[in-house]
Tab-separated table of C-alpha atoms in Angstrom:
chain	number	residue	atom	x	y	z
A	1	MET	CA	97.087	225.130	38.728
A	2	LEU	CA	94.379	225.906	41.262
A	3	ASP	CA	97.007	227.164	43.717
A	4	SER	CA	98.445	229.445	41.033
A	5	LYS	CA	95.029	230.985	40.415
A	6	SER	CA	94.549	231.471	44.150
A	7	ASN	CA	97.883	233.287	44.450
A	8	ARG	CA	97.014	235.500	41.528
A	9	ARG	CA	93.577	236.201	43.001
A	10	ASN	CA	95.178	237.201	46.341
A	11	PHE	CA	97.537	239.532	44.534
A	12	PHE	CA	94.755	241.301	42.705
A	13	LYS	CA	92.656	241.545	45.842
A	14	PHE	CA	95.624	243.311	47.375
A	15	LEU	CA	95.877	245.690	44.420
A	16	GLY	CA	92.250	246.583	44.975
A	17	LEU	CA	93.052	247.543	48.564
A	18	THR	CA	95.392	250.339	47.494
A	19	THR	CA	92.569	252.760	46.751
A	20	GLY	CA	93.907	255.376	49.149
A	21	ALA	CA	96.227	257.877	47.523
A	22	THR	CA	99.242	256.619	49.418
A	23	LEU	CA	102.262	255.052	47.868
A	24	ILE	CA	103.155	251.787	49.475
A	25	SER	CA	106.668	250.530	49.756
A	26	PRO	CA	107.745	247.444	47.816
A	27	SER	CA	108.231	245.555	51.081
A	28	SER	CA	104.681	246.224	52.316
A	29	PHE	CA	103.385	245.534	48.807
A	30	ALA	CA	105.054	242.129	48.842
A	31	SER	CA	103.996	241.236	52.401
A	32	HIS	CA	100.281	241.111	51.530
A	33	LEU	CA	100.489	238.276	49.037
A	34	ASP	CA	102.158	235.064	48.082
A	35	LEU	CA	105.084	236.215	45.966
A	36	THR	CA	104.861	233.403	43.413
A	37	GLU	CA	103.638	235.647	40.616
A	38	ILE	CA	105.093	239.008	41.579
A	39	LYS	CA	108.577	237.506	41.961
A	40	LYS	CA	108.466	236.891	38.238
A	41	LEU	CA	108.519	240.651	37.676
A	42	THR	CA	111.732	242.623	37.664
A	43	SER	CA	112.226	245.205	40.408
A	44	GLU	CA	111.681	247.902	37.781
A	45	GLN	CA	108.363	246.323	36.767
A	46	ARG	CA	107.253	246.059	40.407
A	47	GLU	CA	108.100	249.721	40.987
A	48	PHE	CA	106.151	250.648	37.863
A	49	ILE	CA	103.074	248.706	39.032
A	50	ILE	CA	103.212	250.430	42.435
A	51	LEU	CA	103.586	253.850	40.828
A	52	HIS	CA	100.791	253.086	38.382
A	53	GLU	CA	98.488	252.023	41.238
A	54	LYS	CA	99.112	255.375	42.910
A	55	TRP	CA	98.396	257.135	39.623
A	56	MET	CA	95.147	255.181	39.213
A	57	ASP	CA	94.026	256.147	42.718
A	58	GLU	CA	94.552	259.811	41.871
A	59	PHE	CA	92.807	259.395	38.537
A	60	ILE	CA	89.811	257.683	40.141
A	61	GLU	CA	89.468	260.543	42.616
A	62	VAL	CA	89.643	263.169	39.861
A	63	ILE	CA	86.948	261.310	37.908
A	64	ARG	CA	84.713	261.137	41.001
A	65	VAL	CA	85.004	264.895	41.512
A	66	ARG	CA	84.435	265.552	37.812
A	67	LYS	CA	81.175	263.592	37.887
A	68	THR	CA	79.767	265.776	40.659
A	69	GLU	CA	81.535	269.062	39.866
A	70	PRO	CA	82.333	269.214	36.143
A	71	GLU	CA	83.209	272.924	36.325
A	72	ASN	CA	85.705	272.532	39.194
A	73	ARG	CA	88.773	274.293	37.742
A	74	GLU	CA	91.234	272.908	40.259
A	75	ASN	CA	90.071	269.380	39.541
A	76	ASN	CA	90.247	270.014	35.796
A	77	LYS	CA	93.875	271.119	36.228
A	78	LYS	CA	94.563	267.880	38.091
A	79	MET	CA	92.957	265.973	35.227
A	80	ILE	CA	95.347	267.579	32.748
A	81	ALA	CA	98.358	266.806	34.948
A	82	ILE	CA	97.277	263.198	35.416
A	83	THR	CA	96.725	262.786	31.688
A	84	GLU	CA	100.222	264.136	31.008
A	85	MET	CA	101.601	261.654	33.537
A	86	ALA	CA	99.955	258.825	31.613
A	87	GLU	CA	101.798	259.954	28.494
A	88	GLU	CA	105.063	259.745	30.420
A	89	PHE	CA	104.264	256.122	31.357
A	90	LYS	CA	103.810	254.974	27.763
A	91	PRO	CA	107.409	254.142	26.760
A	92	LYS	CA	108.033	251.994	29.858
A	93	LEU	CA	104.571	250.492	29.677
A	94	ASN	CA	105.065	249.447	26.055
A	95	GLU	CA	108.365	247.817	27.016
A	96	PHE	CA	106.921	246.002	30.046
A	97	MET	CA	103.789	244.809	28.218
A	98	LYS	CA	105.988	242.469	26.180
A	99	ASP	CA	106.275	240.381	29.367
A	100	GLY	CA	103.230	238.127	29.716
A	101	VAL	CA	103.150	238.097	33.521
A	102	PHE	CA	103.410	241.877	33.677
A	103	ALA	CA	100.690	242.241	31.045
A	104	VAL	CA	98.262	240.113	33.078
A	105	ILE	CA	98.958	242.032	36.290
A	106	TYR	CA	98.648	245.380	34.528
A	107	LYS	CA	95.412	244.495	32.745
A	108	LEU	CA	93.813	243.266	35.939
A	109	SER	CA	94.819	246.440	37.765
A	110	LEU	CA	93.096	248.391	34.981
A	111	GLU	CA	89.960	246.355	35.601
A	112	ARG	CA	89.976	247.617	39.197
A	113	MET	CA	90.113	251.179	37.941
A	114	THR	CA	87.327	250.563	35.437
A	115	LYS	CA	85.095	249.152	38.178
A	116	GLU	CA	85.826	252.123	40.434
A	117	ILE	CA	84.938	254.638	37.740
């Protein structure tokens, strides 16, 4: 049990390290952690998590700019585009959230975003 928590903790520490706006490959994503938990996800779920992490990084940056420059039109356009992207995620997200392991990973990645904002 303790080992399982440690693996999960390592995974989420890794997710927190993806704050740059670069998309990482599934192989580099997997190499930073013990795959016990992430192996339980389907390849489609793993790809979604990676894509969502990239989206969150972009969203966090837009929010940071908005806090300091609320009238920045270019940033406001990015905000609209990012919001529309989130709408596109919803059908897949709703499907994947039925999986308990995915739901835990997703919710913890959202916590990272909440802390950043």
